[in-house]
Each structure stands twice: as C-alpha cells, then as structure tokens.
Coordinates of C-alpha atoms in Angstrom, one line a residue:
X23 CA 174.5 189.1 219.3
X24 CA 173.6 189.7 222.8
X25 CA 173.5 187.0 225.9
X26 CA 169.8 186.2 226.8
X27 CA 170.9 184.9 230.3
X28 CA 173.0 185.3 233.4
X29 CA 174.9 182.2 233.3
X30 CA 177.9 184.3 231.7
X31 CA 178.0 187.1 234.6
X32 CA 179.8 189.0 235.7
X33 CA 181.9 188.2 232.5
X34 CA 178.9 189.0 230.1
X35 CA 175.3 190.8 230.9
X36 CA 172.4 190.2 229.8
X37 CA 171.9 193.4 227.4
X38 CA 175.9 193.5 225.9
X39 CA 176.8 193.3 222.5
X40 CA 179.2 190.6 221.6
X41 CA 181.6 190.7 218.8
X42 CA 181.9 187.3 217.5
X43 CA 185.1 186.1 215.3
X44 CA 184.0 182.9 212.8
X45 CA 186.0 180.9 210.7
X46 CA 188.1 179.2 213.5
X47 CA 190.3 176.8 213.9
X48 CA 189.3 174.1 216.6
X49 CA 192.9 173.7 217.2
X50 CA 193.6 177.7 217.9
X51 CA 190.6 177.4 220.5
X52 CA 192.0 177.6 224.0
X53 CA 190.0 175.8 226.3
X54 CA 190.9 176.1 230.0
X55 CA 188.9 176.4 233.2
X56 CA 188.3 180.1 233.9
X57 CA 190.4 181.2 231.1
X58 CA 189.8 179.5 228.0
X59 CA 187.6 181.3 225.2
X60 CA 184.1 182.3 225.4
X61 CA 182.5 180.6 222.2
X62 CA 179.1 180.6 220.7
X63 CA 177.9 177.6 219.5
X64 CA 175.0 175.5 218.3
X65 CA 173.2 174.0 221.2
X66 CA 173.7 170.3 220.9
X67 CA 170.2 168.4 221.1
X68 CA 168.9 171.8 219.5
X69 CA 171.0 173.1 216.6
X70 CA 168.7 176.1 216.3
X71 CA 169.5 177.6 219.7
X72 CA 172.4 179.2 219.7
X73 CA 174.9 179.5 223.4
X74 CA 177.7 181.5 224.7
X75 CA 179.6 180.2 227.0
X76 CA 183.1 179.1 228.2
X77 CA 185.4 176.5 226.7
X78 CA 186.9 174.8 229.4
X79 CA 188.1 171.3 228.5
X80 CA 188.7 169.9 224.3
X81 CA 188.6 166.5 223.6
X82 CA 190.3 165.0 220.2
X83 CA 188.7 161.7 219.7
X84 CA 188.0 160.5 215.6
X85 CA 190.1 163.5 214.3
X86 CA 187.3 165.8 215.5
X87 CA 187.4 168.0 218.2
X88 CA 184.8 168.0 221.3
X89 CA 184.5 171.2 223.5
X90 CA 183.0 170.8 227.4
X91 CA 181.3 174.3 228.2
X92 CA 180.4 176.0 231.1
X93 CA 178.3 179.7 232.1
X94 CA 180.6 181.2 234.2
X95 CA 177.7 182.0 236.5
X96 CA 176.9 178.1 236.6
X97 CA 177.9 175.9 239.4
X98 CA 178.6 173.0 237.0
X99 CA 179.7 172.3 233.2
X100 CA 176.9 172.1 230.5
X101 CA 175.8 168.3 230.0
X102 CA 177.1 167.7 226.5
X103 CA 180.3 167.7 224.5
X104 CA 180.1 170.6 221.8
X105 CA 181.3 169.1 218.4
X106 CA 183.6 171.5 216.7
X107 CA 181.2 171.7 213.4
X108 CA 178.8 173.3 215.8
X109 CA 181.0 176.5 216.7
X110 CA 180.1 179.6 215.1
X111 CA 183.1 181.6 216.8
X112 CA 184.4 183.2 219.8
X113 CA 183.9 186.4 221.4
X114 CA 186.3 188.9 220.5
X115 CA 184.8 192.3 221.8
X116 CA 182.0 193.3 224.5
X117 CA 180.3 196.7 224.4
X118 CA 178.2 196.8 227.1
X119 CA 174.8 197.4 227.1
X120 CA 174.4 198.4 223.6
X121 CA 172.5 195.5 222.8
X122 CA 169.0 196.8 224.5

C-alpha cells in the first residue's frame, strides 16, 4: 500500500511503500498525539476507501473501541470516530519511494 496524499508528511510521502501488520488487537493500539500508531482503516461514511493516518485518542464505550485520527500534515483531527472493526492494521515498515 502506498499513501495517495500529503496529509501524513513528512512522516509518510506520497509514493512510499507501507508495510501494514493486520490481525490487531484494539487494545495493543497505542493511540497518543504525535506518537500513537499510524493505522489504516476503513474510511467511516465510505467503507470502500481505505486511510492512513495517526491514532491519537481511543475511546471504550459499549465494549468496543473508537479511534480519533488525524494526518500528521493536518491542522485538525479527522471528523469521525474509527470503530475498531474498521482497522485493517498498522504500519510496521516504510520503504520509501518504492511504491511509484
């Protein structure tokens, strides 16, 4: 997978290739501003795009888990909450520029 955007620069280019680990845990999912794991997810509202961005906030509520998300190139946090079914993993390696 490769980012299509710039909202994850400088931490991610448009053009790397991302190595993506599946089969999480929500739990093991850190989720901190500026530091918490870059996940890829199923755009909420639009299941068939897929995003990669930061998890910065994780919200329990139901027994489910809720992830706020923000570009790290983007002033503010993405408008929805991610639910944790939506999570296809997080980014374990970058090699850049080998996805052209």
């Amino acid at each position: 997978m490769t980012p299509i955007s710039e909202s994850m620069e400088p931490t991610l280019k448009v053009g790397d290739l991302l190595v993506i680990q599946g089969g999480l845990n929500p739990e093991d999912i850190n989720a901190e501003p500026n530091t918490g794991d870059i996940i890829v997810f199923r755009k909420p509202g639009n299941p068939d795009e897929l995003v990669v961005h930061r998890a910065i906030n994780k919200i329990e509520r139901n027994g489910r888990y809720y992830f706020i998300t923000k570009g790290d190139n983007n002033a503010r946090p993405d408008n929805w909450e991610v639910p944790e079914d939506y999570i296809i993993g997080k980014v374990v390696w970058v090699i850049p520029m080998l996805g052209y």
